[in-house]
């Protein structure tokens, strides 16, 4: 029988919350068929993001997943990183061994293009968890792939929650606003997980204890990772815990009914010094700009964490 699992490519800059998103995908083979993981520079530089992606695959017991290194800097800007949130390795918290599995020789952008051309049109979903540099580079290099992409489900942007790296910009979009602009103007079906929804996915003590109580290496590592980066968010937002941004992407692909949002127009600011990287979402429909993205605004947080604990408990 043909698999009903959705084919995805995870494009990522791990990051503790990226790690949880990848673990959720790898633990859910009946729902998600991970064709490959592509690394991009973002939270930390590329040499660490590609290494971290392989560490996470091994933590999940999935050393056969292919990991590719992509762009090491934004399209036209210097790289901005986020060690102040994620620690110097990007995965600070648990003590994780260096990976033994190999990095693939092929460039991530070429892997994305080749995969989209090889698989039946409209069957592959791209899941960007970091800056959109690899995605935009692929779209520039092979414009014909745009019509073959089933959907792009990404973590990035903010509207009501404004910004987390500047007063108006979310980190992933801010790092490479030109890449985001290309992606949002591509005509592809896009679903956005902005800070508006991810800030509702808070790891409270009870939710973190649920990961720890799994008693598995993956459960323990998730608990230690969220312990580490929640210190930053608690101090900054005064919130009850750390938001798990990126797992919203993989959770949406598995249980979209956990999320609600609106199909609206989203434009990326690339010119202004003041609001560079802002995702200007026409939430109230006050312009005549055509809707180009489903902008998620809310989630069932208890259902989200129940899914995470259940799936990560399998690893």
PDB file of C-alpha atoms in Angstrom:
ATOM      1  CA  UNK A   1       0.000   0.000   0.000  1.00  0.00           C
ATOM      2  CA  UNK A   2       1.274   3.464  -0.869  1.00  0.00           C
ATOM      3  CA  UNK A   3       2.342   5.520   2.114  1.00  0.00           C
ATOM      4  CA  UNK A   4       0.060   8.404   3.031  1.00  0.00           C
ATOM      5  CA  UNK A   5       2.878  10.179   4.834  1.00  0.00           C
ATOM      6  CA  UNK A   6       3.490  13.707   3.587  1.00  0.00           C
ATOM      7  CA  UNK A   7       6.874  14.200   1.916  1.00  0.00           C
ATOM      8  CA  UNK A   8       8.837  17.035   3.495  1.00  0.00           C
ATOM      9  CA  UNK A   9      12.252  18.683   3.412  1.00  0.00           C
ATOM     10  CA  UNK A  10      13.191  20.345   6.711  1.00  0.00           C
ATOM     11  CA  UNK A  11      15.341  23.453   6.211  1.00  0.00           C
ATOM     12  CA  UNK A  12      16.844  24.399   9.545  1.00  0.00           C
ATOM     13  CA  UNK A  13      19.409  26.245  11.672  1.00  0.00           C
ATOM     14  CA  UNK A  14      19.352  24.187  14.919  1.00  0.00           C
ATOM     15  CA  UNK A  15      18.698  25.734  17.648  1.00  0.00           C
ATOM     16  CA  UNK A  16      17.024  23.907  20.547  1.00  0.00           C
ATOM     17  CA  UNK A  17      13.500  24.501  19.258  1.00  0.00           C
ATOM     18  CA  UNK A  18      14.583  23.358  15.771  1.00  0.00           C
ATOM     19  CA  UNK A  19      15.838  20.179  17.432  1.00  0.00           C
ATOM     20  CA  UNK A  20      12.407  19.508  18.944  1.00  0.00           C
ATOM     21  CA  UNK A  21      10.736  20.164  15.571  1.00  0.00           C
ATOM     22  CA  UNK A  22      13.055  17.664  13.863  1.00  0.00           C
ATOM     23  CA  UNK A  23      12.563  15.046  16.600  1.00  0.00           C
ATOM     24  CA  UNK A  24       8.780  15.387  16.226  1.00  0.00           C
ATOM     25  CA  UNK A  25       9.024  14.831  12.462  1.00  0.00           C
ATOM     26  CA  UNK A  26      11.391  11.853  12.739  1.00  0.00           C
ATOM     27  CA  UNK A  27       9.128  10.276  15.392  1.00  0.00           C
ATOM     28  CA  UNK A  28       6.082  10.497  13.093  1.00  0.00           C
ATOM     29  CA  UNK A  29       6.809   8.338  10.012  1.00  0.00           C
ATOM     30  CA  UNK A  30       3.123   7.551   9.480  1.00  0.00           C
ATOM     31  CA  UNK A  31       2.499  11.286   8.978  1.00  0.00           C
ATOM     32  CA  UNK A  32       5.781  12.707   7.652  1.00  0.00           C
ATOM     33  CA  UNK A  33       8.323  11.250   5.216  1.00  0.00           C
ATOM     34  CA  UNK A  34      11.498  13.296   5.784  1.00  0.00           C
ATOM     35  CA  UNK A  35      13.261  13.250   2.390  1.00  0.00           C
ATOM     36  CA  UNK A  36      16.229  15.172   3.760  1.00  0.00           C
ATOM     37  CA  UNK A  37      17.326  17.896   6.151  1.00  0.00           C
ATOM     38  CA  UNK A  38      19.013  21.014   4.785  1.00  0.00           C
ATOM     39  CA  UNK A  39      21.042  23.275   7.052  1.00  0.00           C
ATOM     40  CA  UNK A  40      21.350  27.052   6.761  1.00  0.00           C
ATOM     41  CA  UNK A  41      23.256  29.666   8.736  1.00  0.00           C
ATOM     42  CA  UNK A  42      21.060  31.418  11.300  1.00  0.00           C
ATOM     43  CA  UNK A  43      20.913  30.771  15.040  1.00  0.00           C
ATOM     44  CA  UNK A  44      24.583  29.790  14.765  1.00  0.00           C
ATOM     45  CA  UNK A  45      26.950  29.615  11.758  1.00  0.00           C
ATOM     46  CA  UNK A  46      26.584  26.877   9.121  1.00  0.00           C
ATOM     47  CA  UNK A  47      29.397  24.647  10.421  1.00  0.00           C
ATOM     48  CA  UNK A  48      27.389  24.290  13.646  1.00  0.00           C
ATOM     49  CA  UNK A  49      23.890  24.077  12.138  1.00  0.00           C
ATOM     50  CA  UNK A  50      24.829  21.183   9.832  1.00  0.00           C
ATOM     51  CA  UNK A  51      26.578  19.415  12.717  1.00  0.00           C
ATOM     52  CA  UNK A  52      23.617  19.995  15.039  1.00  0.00           C
ATOM     53  CA  UNK A  53      21.183  18.591  12.454  1.00  0.00           C
ATOM     54  CA  UNK A  54      23.203  15.352  12.388  1.00  0.00           C
ATOM     55  CA  UNK A  55      23.430  15.231  16.204  1.00  0.00           C
ATOM     56  CA  UNK A  56      19.624  15.413  16.364  1.00  0.00           C
ATOM     57  CA  UNK A  57      19.171  12.642  13.768  1.00  0.00           C
ATOM     58  CA  UNK A  58      21.424  10.390  15.835  1.00  0.00           C
ATOM     59  CA  UNK A  59      19.581  11.326  19.037  1.00  0.00           C
ATOM     60  CA  UNK A  60      16.385  10.150  17.295  1.00  0.00           C
ATOM     61  CA  UNK A  61      18.087   6.923  16.210  1.00  0.00           C
ATOM     62  CA  UNK A  62      17.705   7.978  12.561  1.00  0.00           C
ATOM     63  CA  UNK A  63      21.287   8.108  11.295  1.00  0.00           C
ATOM     64  CA  UNK A  64      20.080   7.181   7.787  1.00  0.00           C
ATOM     65  CA  UNK A  65      18.483  10.613   7.219  1.00  0.00           C
ATOM     66  CA  UNK A  66      20.431  12.645   4.667  1.00  0.00           C
ATOM     67  CA  UNK A  67      21.707  16.015   5.919  1.00  0.00           C
ATOM     68  CA  UNK A  68      22.979  18.689   3.524  1.00  0.00           C
ATOM     69  CA  UNK A  69      24.817  21.959   4.206  1.00  0.00           C
ATOM     70  CA  UNK A  70      23.476  25.020   2.409  1.00  0.00           C
ATOM     71  CA  UNK A  71      24.090  28.758   2.379  1.00  0.00           C
ATOM     72  CA  UNK A  72      26.519  30.106   4.969  1.00  0.00           C
ATOM     73  CA  UNK A  73      25.316  33.707   4.798  1.00  0.00           C
ATOM     74  CA  UNK A  74      22.255  35.720   3.739  1.00  0.00           C
ATOM     75  CA  UNK A  75      21.711  36.739   0.103  1.00  0.00           C
ATOM     76  CA  UNK A  76      23.131  40.237   0.484  1.00  0.00           C
ATOM     77  CA  UNK A  77      23.904  40.894   4.122  1.00  0.00           C
ATOM     78  CA  UNK A  78      26.292  39.910   6.869  1.00  0.00           C
ATOM     79  CA  UNK A  79      25.120  37.010   9.015  1.00  0.00           C
ATOM     80  CA  UNK A  80      23.423  37.838  12.321  1.00  0.00           C
ATOM     81  CA  UNK A  81      23.390  34.923  14.805  1.00  0.00           C
ATOM     82  CA  UNK A  82      21.643  34.210  18.120  1.00  0.00           C
ATOM     83  CA  UNK A  83      24.143  32.610  20.476  1.00  0.00           C
ATOM     84  CA  UNK A  84      22.687  34.897  23.166  1.00  0.00           C
ATOM     85  CA  UNK A  85      19.571  32.707  23.033  1.00  0.00           C
ATOM     86  CA  UNK A  86      20.831  29.276  22.027  1.00  0.00           C
ATOM     87  CA  UNK A  87      24.333  29.206  23.521  1.00  0.00           C
ATOM     88  CA  UNK A  88      27.625  28.936  21.700  1.00  0.00           C
ATOM     89  CA  UNK A  89      26.845  25.540  20.128  1.00  0.00           C
ATOM     90  CA  UNK A  90      23.200  26.287  19.296  1.00  0.00           C
ATOM     91  CA  UNK A  91      22.199  23.206  21.300  1.00  0.00           C
ATOM     92  CA  UNK A  92      23.483  24.214  24.728  1.00  0.00           C
ATOM     93  CA  UNK A  93      21.861  22.373  27.623  1.00  0.00           C
ATOM     94  CA  UNK A  94      22.327  18.627  27.158  1.00  0.00           C
ATOM     95  CA  UNK A  95      25.714  16.984  26.690  1.00  0.00           C
ATOM     96  CA  UNK A  96      25.408  15.512  23.191  1.00  0.00           C
ATOM     97  CA  UNK A  97      28.160  13.580  21.421  1.00  0.00           C
ATOM     98  CA  UNK A  98      29.580  14.700  18.079  1.00  0.00           C
ATOM     99  CA  UNK A  99      27.805  12.989  15.184  1.00  0.00           C
ATOM    100  CA  UNK A 100      29.225   9.917  13.451  1.00  0.00           C
ATOM    101  CA  UNK A 101      26.871  10.025  10.455  1.00  0.00           C
ATOM    102  CA  UNK A 102      28.257  11.781   7.375  1.00  0.00           C
ATOM    103  CA  UNK A 103      27.316  15.142   5.936  1.00  0.00           C
ATOM    104  CA  UNK A 104      26.195  14.703   2.323  1.00  0.00           C
ATOM    105  CA  UNK A 105      28.496  16.125  -0.365  1.00  0.00           C
ATOM    106  CA  UNK A 106      25.727  17.809  -2.359  1.00  0.00           C
ATOM    107  CA  UNK A 107      24.847  21.452  -1.620  1.00  0.00           C
ATOM    108  CA  UNK A 108      21.489  21.824   0.125  1.00  0.00           C
ATOM    109  CA  UNK A 109      20.119  24.119  -2.580  1.00  0.00           C
ATOM    110  CA  UNK A 110      20.869  21.547  -5.293  1.00  0.00           C
ATOM    111  CA  UNK A 111      19.301  18.799  -3.174  1.00  0.00           C
ATOM    112  CA  UNK A 112      16.109  20.873  -2.817  1.00  0.00           C
ATOM    113  CA  UNK A 113      15.963  21.535  -6.559  1.00  0.00           C
ATOM    114  CA  UNK A 114      16.758  17.948  -7.596  1.00  0.00           C
ATOM    115  CA  UNK A 115      14.230  16.501  -5.147  1.00  0.00           C
ATOM    116  CA  UNK A 116      11.432  18.790  -6.328  1.00  0.00           C
ATOM    117  CA  UNK A 117      12.179  17.876  -9.951  1.00  0.00           C
ATOM    118  CA  UNK A 118      12.397  14.143  -9.201  1.00  0.00           C
ATOM    119  CA  UNK A 119       9.271  13.754  -7.047  1.00  0.00           C
ATOM    120  CA  UNK A 120       5.799  14.070  -8.592  1.00  0.00           C
ATOM    121  CA  UNK A 121       4.734  17.708  -8.838  1.00  0.00           C
ATOM    122  CA  UNK A 122       2.776  18.968  -5.836  1.00  0.00           C
ATOM    123  CA  UNK A 123       3.896  16.219  -3.444  1.00  0.00           C
ATOM    124  CA  UNK A 124       6.775  17.848  -1.532  1.00  0.00           C
ATOM    125  CA  UNK A 125       6.325  20.378   1.287  1.00  0.00           C
ATOM    126  CA  UNK A 126       9.216  22.607   2.393  1.00  0.00           C
ATOM    127  CA  UNK A 127       9.510  23.250   6.142  1.00  0.00           C
ATOM    128  CA  UNK A 128      11.852  26.191   6.818  1.00  0.00           C
ATOM    129  CA  UNK A 129      12.681  26.667  10.499  1.00  0.00           C
ATOM    130  CA  UNK A 130      15.367  29.345  10.017  1.00  0.00           C
ATOM    131  CA  UNK A 131      16.255  32.166   7.634  1.00  0.00           C
ATOM    132  CA  UNK A 132      14.877  31.562   4.128  1.00  0.00           C
ATOM    133  CA  UNK A 133      18.239  31.807   2.323  1.00  0.00           C
ATOM    134  CA  UNK A 134      18.315  28.230   0.991  1.00  0.00           C
ATOM    135  CA  UNK A 135      14.688  28.417  -0.185  1.00  0.00           C
ATOM    136  CA  UNK A 136      15.106  31.752  -1.989  1.00  0.00           C
ATOM    137  CA  UNK A 137      18.396  30.635  -3.541  1.00  0.00           C
ATOM    138  CA  UNK A 138      16.692  27.514  -4.925  1.00  0.00           C
ATOM    139  CA  UNK A 139      13.808  29.604  -6.299  1.00  0.00           C
ATOM    140  CA  UNK A 140      16.276  31.978  -7.971  1.00  0.00           C
ATOM    141  CA  UNK A 141      18.392  29.172  -9.404  1.00  0.00           C
ATOM    142  CA  UNK A 142      15.469  27.074 -10.691  1.00  0.00           C
ATOM    143  CA  UNK A 143      12.317  29.227 -10.919  1.00  0.00           C
ATOM    144  CA  UNK A 144      10.318  26.311 -12.377  1.00  0.00           C
ATOM    145  CA  UNK A 145      10.343  24.505  -9.010  1.00  0.00           C
ATOM    146  CA  UNK A 146       7.869  27.012  -7.514  1.00  0.00           C
ATOM    147  CA  UNK A 147       4.871  25.378  -9.207  1.00  0.00           C
ATOM    148  CA  UNK A 148       6.028  21.913  -8.062  1.00  0.00           C
ATOM    149  CA  UNK A 149       6.079  22.735  -4.329  1.00  0.00           C
ATOM    150  CA  UNK A 150       2.976  21.459  -2.511  1.00  0.00           C
ATOM    151  CA  UNK A 151       3.267  24.004   0.290  1.00  0.00           C
ATOM    152  CA  UNK A 152       5.779  25.928   2.385  1.00  0.00           C
ATOM    153  CA  UNK A 153       5.069  25.773   6.125  1.00  0.00           C
ATOM    154  CA  UNK A 154       7.542  28.054   7.885  1.00  0.00           C
ATOM    155  CA  UNK A 155       8.356  29.500  11.277  1.00  0.00           C
ATOM    156  CA  UNK A 156       8.977  33.203  10.993  1.00  0.00           C
ATOM    157  CA  UNK A 157       7.598  36.669  11.348  1.00  0.00           C
ATOM    158  CA  UNK A 158       5.300  38.322  13.829  1.00  0.00           C
ATOM    159  CA  UNK A 159       2.529  40.856  13.752  1.00  0.00           C
ATOM    160  CA  UNK A 160       0.728  41.399  17.052  1.00  0.00           C
ATOM    161  CA  UNK A 161       3.771  40.145  18.968  1.00  0.00           C
ATOM    162  CA  UNK A 162       5.956  42.620  17.016  1.00  0.00           C
ATOM    163  CA  UNK A 163       9.635  41.567  17.047  1.00  0.00           C
ATOM    164  CA  UNK A 164      12.146  39.544  19.043  1.00  0.00           C
ATOM    165  CA  UNK A 165      15.465  40.654  17.472  1.00  0.00           C
ATOM    166  CA  UNK A 166      14.441  44.277  16.751  1.00  0.00           C
ATOM    167  CA  UNK A 167      11.322  46.134  17.925  1.00  0.00           C
ATOM    168  CA  UNK A 168       9.508  45.104  14.736  1.00  0.00           C
ATOM    169  CA  UNK A 169      11.228  42.012  13.314  1.00  0.00           C
ATOM    170  CA  UNK A 170      11.334  38.316  14.148  1.00  0.00           C
ATOM    171  CA  UNK A 171      14.811  36.741  13.948  1.00  0.00           C
ATOM    172  CA  UNK A 172      14.404  34.333  10.985  1.00  0.00           C
ATOM    173  CA  UNK A 173      12.968  36.998   8.690  1.00  0.00           C
ATOM    174  CA  UNK A 174      15.320  39.718   9.919  1.00  0.00           C
ATOM    175  CA  UNK A 175      18.456  37.672   9.200  1.00  0.00           C
ATOM    176  CA  UNK A 176      17.622  37.511   5.471  1.00  0.00           C
ATOM    177  CA  UNK A 177      14.692  39.783   4.603  1.00  0.00           C
ATOM    178  CA  UNK A 178      15.503  39.659   0.879  1.00  0.00           C
ATOM    179  CA  UNK A 179      15.180  35.862   0.928  1.00  0.00           C
ATOM    180  CA  UNK A 180      11.875  36.156   2.775  1.00  0.00           C
ATOM    181  CA  UNK A 181      10.642  38.704   0.216  1.00  0.00           C
ATOM    182  CA  UNK A 182      11.443  36.325  -2.662  1.00  0.00           C
ATOM    183  CA  UNK A 183       9.700  33.455  -0.889  1.00  0.00           C
ATOM    184  CA  UNK A 184       6.534  35.386  -0.036  1.00  0.00           C
ATOM    185  CA  UNK A 185       6.272  36.732  -3.588  1.00  0.00           C
ATOM    186  CA  UNK A 186       6.717  33.277  -5.148  1.00  0.00           C
ATOM    187  CA  UNK A 187       3.024  32.426  -5.517  1.00  0.00           C
ATOM    188  CA  UNK A 188       3.568  29.214  -3.518  1.00  0.00           C
ATOM    189  CA  UNK A 189       0.938  28.180  -0.933  1.00  0.00           C
ATOM    190  CA  UNK A 190       2.539  29.431   2.317  1.00  0.00           C
ATOM    191  CA  UNK A 191       1.558  28.790   5.940  1.00  0.00           C
ATOM    192  CA  UNK A 192       3.318  31.019   8.503  1.00  0.00           C
ATOM    193  CA  UNK A 193       3.932  30.222  12.185  1.00  0.00           C
ATOM    194  CA  UNK A 194       4.722  33.717  13.562  1.00  0.00           C
ATOM    195  CA  UNK A 195       5.580  34.684  17.133  1.00  0.00           C
ATOM    196  CA  UNK A 196       1.853  35.397  17.496  1.00  0.00           C
ATOM    197  CA  UNK A 197       1.233  31.649  17.741  1.00  0.00           C
ATOM    198  CA  UNK A 198       4.606  30.342  18.943  1.00  0.00           C
ATOM    199  CA  UNK A 199       4.521  32.556  22.034  1.00  0.00           C
ATOM    200  CA  UNK A 200       1.424  30.569  23.059  1.00  0.00           C
ATOM    201  CA  UNK A 201       3.390  27.271  22.909  1.00  0.00           C
ATOM    202  CA  UNK A 202       5.033  27.786  26.295  1.00  0.00           C
ATOM    203  CA  UNK A 203       7.023  25.052  28.010  1.00  0.00           C
ATOM    204  CA  UNK A 204       5.765  25.292  31.581  1.00  0.00           C
ATOM    205  CA  UNK A 205       7.397  23.275  34.353  1.00  0.00           C
ATOM    206  CA  UNK A 206       4.715  20.573  34.085  1.00  0.00           C
ATOM    207  CA  UNK A 207       5.168  20.297  30.323  1.00  0.00           C
ATOM    208  CA  UNK A 208       8.931  20.057  30.691  1.00  0.00           C
ATOM    209  CA  UNK A 209       8.575  17.425  33.410  1.00  0.00           C
ATOM    210  CA  UNK A 210       6.494  15.387  30.935  1.00  0.00           C
ATOM    211  CA  UNK A 211       9.494  15.301  28.571  1.00  0.00           C
ATOM    212  CA  UNK A 212      11.890  14.452  31.408  1.00  0.00           C
ATOM    213  CA  UNK A 213       9.577  11.716  32.697  1.00  0.00           C
ATOM    214  CA  UNK A 214       9.746   9.902  29.358  1.00  0.00           C
ATOM    215  CA  UNK A 215      13.020   8.526  30.705  1.00  0.00           C
ATOM    216  CA  UNK A 216      14.561   8.316  27.224  1.00  0.00           C
ATOM    217  CA  UNK A 217      17.669  10.021  25.818  1.00  0.00           C
ATOM    218  CA  UNK A 218      15.480  12.128  23.491  1.00  0.00           C
ATOM    219  CA  UNK A 219      13.059  13.081  26.270  1.00  0.00           C
ATOM    220  CA  UNK A 220      15.880  14.034  28.621  1.00  0.00           C
ATOM    221  CA  UNK A 221      17.655  16.058  25.925  1.00  0.00           C
ATOM    222  CA  UNK A 222      14.465  17.975  25.078  1.00  0.00           C
ATOM    223  CA  UNK A 223      13.948  18.787  28.770  1.00  0.00           C
ATOM    224  CA  UNK A 224      17.543  19.982  29.122  1.00  0.00           C
ATOM    225  CA  UNK A 225      17.401  22.055  25.921  1.00  0.00           C
ATOM    226  CA  UNK A 226      14.200  23.826  26.916  1.00  0.00           C
ATOM    227  CA  UNK A 227      15.580  24.363  30.430  1.00  0.00           C
ATOM    228  CA  UNK A 228      18.561  26.109  28.869  1.00  0.00           C
ATOM    229  CA  UNK A 229      16.859  28.517  26.518  1.00  0.00           C
ATOM    230  CA  UNK A 230      13.853  29.256  28.693  1.00  0.00           C
ATOM    231  CA  UNK A 231      16.138  31.275  30.968  1.00  0.00           C
ATOM    232  CA  UNK A 232      16.482  33.847  28.198  1.00  0.00           C
ATOM    233  CA  UNK A 233      12.753  34.087  27.465  1.00  0.00           C
ATOM    234  CA  UNK A 234      11.647  34.169  31.102  1.00  0.00           C
ATOM    235  CA  UNK A 235      13.997  37.067  31.739  1.00  0.00           C
ATOM    236  CA  UNK A 236      12.952  38.912  28.587  1.00  0.00           C
ATOM    237  CA  UNK A 237       9.177  38.363  28.497  1.00  0.00           C
ATOM    238  CA  UNK A 238       8.440  37.448  32.119  1.00  0.00           C
ATOM    239  CA  UNK A 239       6.606  34.419  30.685  1.00  0.00           C
ATOM    240  CA  UNK A 240       5.939  31.099  32.391  1.00  0.00           C
ATOM    241  CA  UNK A 241       8.428  29.295  30.179  1.00  0.00           C
ATOM    242  CA  UNK A 242      10.121  29.209  26.809  1.00  0.00           C
ATOM    243  CA  UNK A 243       8.113  29.240  23.582  1.00  0.00           C
ATOM    244  CA  UNK A 244       8.724  26.241  21.331  1.00  0.00           C
ATOM    245  CA  UNK A 245       8.657  28.125  18.032  1.00  0.00           C
ATOM    246  CA  UNK A 246       9.770  25.638  15.392  1.00  0.00           C
ATOM    247  CA  UNK A 247       7.837  22.532  16.494  1.00  0.00           C
ATOM    248  CA  UNK A 248       4.692  24.459  15.537  1.00  0.00           C
ATOM    249  CA  UNK A 249       5.672  23.762  11.912  1.00  0.00           C
ATOM    250  CA  UNK A 250       5.863  19.978  12.238  1.00  0.00           C
ATOM    251  CA  UNK A 251       2.879  19.832  14.602  1.00  0.00           C
ATOM    252  CA  UNK A 252       0.796  21.722  12.030  1.00  0.00           C
ATOM    253  CA  UNK A 253       1.664  19.148   9.362  1.00  0.00           C
ATOM    254  CA  UNK A 254       0.600  16.307  11.673  1.00  0.00           C
ATOM    255  CA  UNK A 255      -2.474  17.883  13.351  1.00  0.00           C
ATOM    256  CA  UNK A 256      -3.515  21.088  11.554  1.00  0.00           C
ATOM    257  CA  UNK A 257      -6.704  21.156  13.637  1.00  0.00           C
ATOM    258  CA  UNK A 258      -4.589  22.348  16.596  1.00  0.00           C
ATOM    259  CA  UNK A 259      -4.064  25.701  14.815  1.00  0.00           C
ATOM    260  CA  UNK A 260      -6.193  28.607  13.584  1.00  0.00           C
ATOM    261  CA  UNK A 261      -5.291  31.573  11.413  1.00  0.00           C
ATOM    262  CA  UNK A 262      -6.279  33.733   8.472  1.00  0.00           C
ATOM    263  CA  UNK A 263      -5.389  33.814   4.791  1.00  0.00           C
ATOM    264  CA  UNK A 264      -4.041  37.343   4.388  1.00  0.00           C
ATOM    265  CA  UNK A 265      -1.478  39.397   2.527  1.00  0.00           C
ATOM    266  CA  UNK A 266       2.000  39.361   4.074  1.00  0.00           C
ATOM    267  CA  UNK A 267       4.705  41.735   2.793  1.00  0.00           C
ATOM    268  CA  UNK A 268       8.340  41.809   3.935  1.00  0.00           C
ATOM    269  CA  UNK A 269      10.041  45.134   4.682  1.00  0.00           C
ATOM    270  CA  UNK A 270      13.476  45.202   3.002  1.00  0.00           C
ATOM    271  CA  UNK A 271      14.197  48.952   2.732  1.00  0.00           C
ATOM    272  CA  UNK A 272      13.572  50.640   6.077  1.00  0.00           C
ATOM    273  CA  UNK A 273      16.303  50.849   8.688  1.00  0.00           C
ATOM    274  CA  UNK A 274      13.635  51.230  11.326  1.00  0.00           C
ATOM    275  CA  UNK A 275      11.471  48.218  10.453  1.00  0.00           C
ATOM    276  CA  UNK A 276      13.805  45.998   8.398  1.00  0.00           C
ATOM    277  CA  UNK A 277      12.556  42.411   8.287  1.00  0.00           C
ATOM    278  CA  UNK A 278       9.067  43.254   9.516  1.00  0.00           C
ATOM    279  CA  UNK A 279       6.303  40.916   8.324  1.00  0.00           C
ATOM    280  CA  UNK A 280       3.490  43.316   7.523  1.00  0.00           C
ATOM    281  CA  UNK A 281       0.381  41.139   7.776  1.00  0.00           C
ATOM    282  CA  UNK A 282      -2.875  42.649   6.515  1.00  0.00           C
ATOM    283  CA  UNK A 283      -4.785  40.872   9.308  1.00  0.00           C
ATOM    284  CA  UNK A 284      -7.835  43.148   9.064  1.00  0.00           C
ATOM    285  CA  UNK A 285      -7.967  43.223   5.259  1.00  0.00           C
ATOM    286  CA  UNK A 286      -7.506  46.978   5.005  1.00  0.00           C
ATOM    287  CA  UNK A 287      -5.543  46.930   1.723  1.00  0.00           C
ATOM    288  CA  UNK A 288      -6.430  45.553  -1.686  1.00  0.00           C
ATOM    289  CA  UNK A 289      -3.254  43.440  -1.720  1.00  0.00           C
ATOM    290  CA  UNK A 290      -4.025  39.837  -2.610  1.00  0.00           C
ATOM    291  CA  UNK A 291      -3.714  37.275   0.204  1.00  0.00           C
ATOM    292  CA  UNK A 292      -0.517  35.228  -0.185  1.00  0.00           C
ATOM    293  CA  UNK A 293      -0.150  33.333   3.092  1.00  0.00           C
ATOM    294  CA  UNK A 294      -2.094  31.654   5.869  1.00  0.00           C
ATOM    295  CA  UNK A 295      -0.950  33.545   8.968  1.00  0.00           C
ATOM    296  CA  UNK A 296      -1.505  31.402  12.071  1.00  0.00           C
ATOM    297  CA  UNK A 297      -2.670  33.239  15.185  1.00  0.00           C
ATOM    298  CA  UNK A 298      -3.625  30.649  17.784  1.00  0.00           C
ATOM    299  CA  UNK A 299      -3.130  27.047  18.860  1.00  0.00           C
ATOM    300  CA  UNK A 300      -4.452  24.455  21.290  1.00  0.00           C
ATOM    301  CA  UNK A 301      -1.373  24.469  23.531  1.00  0.00           C
ATOM    302  CA  UNK A 302      -2.408  21.435  25.597  1.00  0.00           C
ATOM    303  CA  UNK A 303      -3.055  19.411  22.452  1.00  0.00           C
ATOM    304  CA  UNK A 304       0.263  20.566  21.021  1.00  0.00           C
ATOM    305  CA  UNK A 305       2.270  19.442  24.066  1.00  0.00           C
ATOM    306  CA  UNK A 306       0.348  16.158  24.301  1.00  0.00           C
ATOM    307  CA  UNK A 307       1.342  15.427  20.685  1.00  0.00           C
ATOM    308  CA  UNK A 308       4.974  16.351  21.380  1.00  0.00           C
ATOM    309  CA  UNK A 309       5.248  14.165  24.475  1.00  0.00           C
ATOM    310  CA  UNK A 310       3.529  11.216  22.790  1.00  0.00           C
ATOM    311  CA  UNK A 311       5.680  11.296  19.659  1.00  0.00           C
ATOM    312  CA  UNK A 312       9.023  12.098  21.310  1.00  0.00           C
ATOM    313  CA  UNK A 313       8.246   9.282  23.731  1.00  0.00           C
ATOM    314  CA  UNK A 314       8.547   6.872  20.801  1.00  0.00           C
ATOM    315  CA  UNK A 315      12.191   7.706  20.163  1.00  0.00           C
TER     316      UNK A 315
END
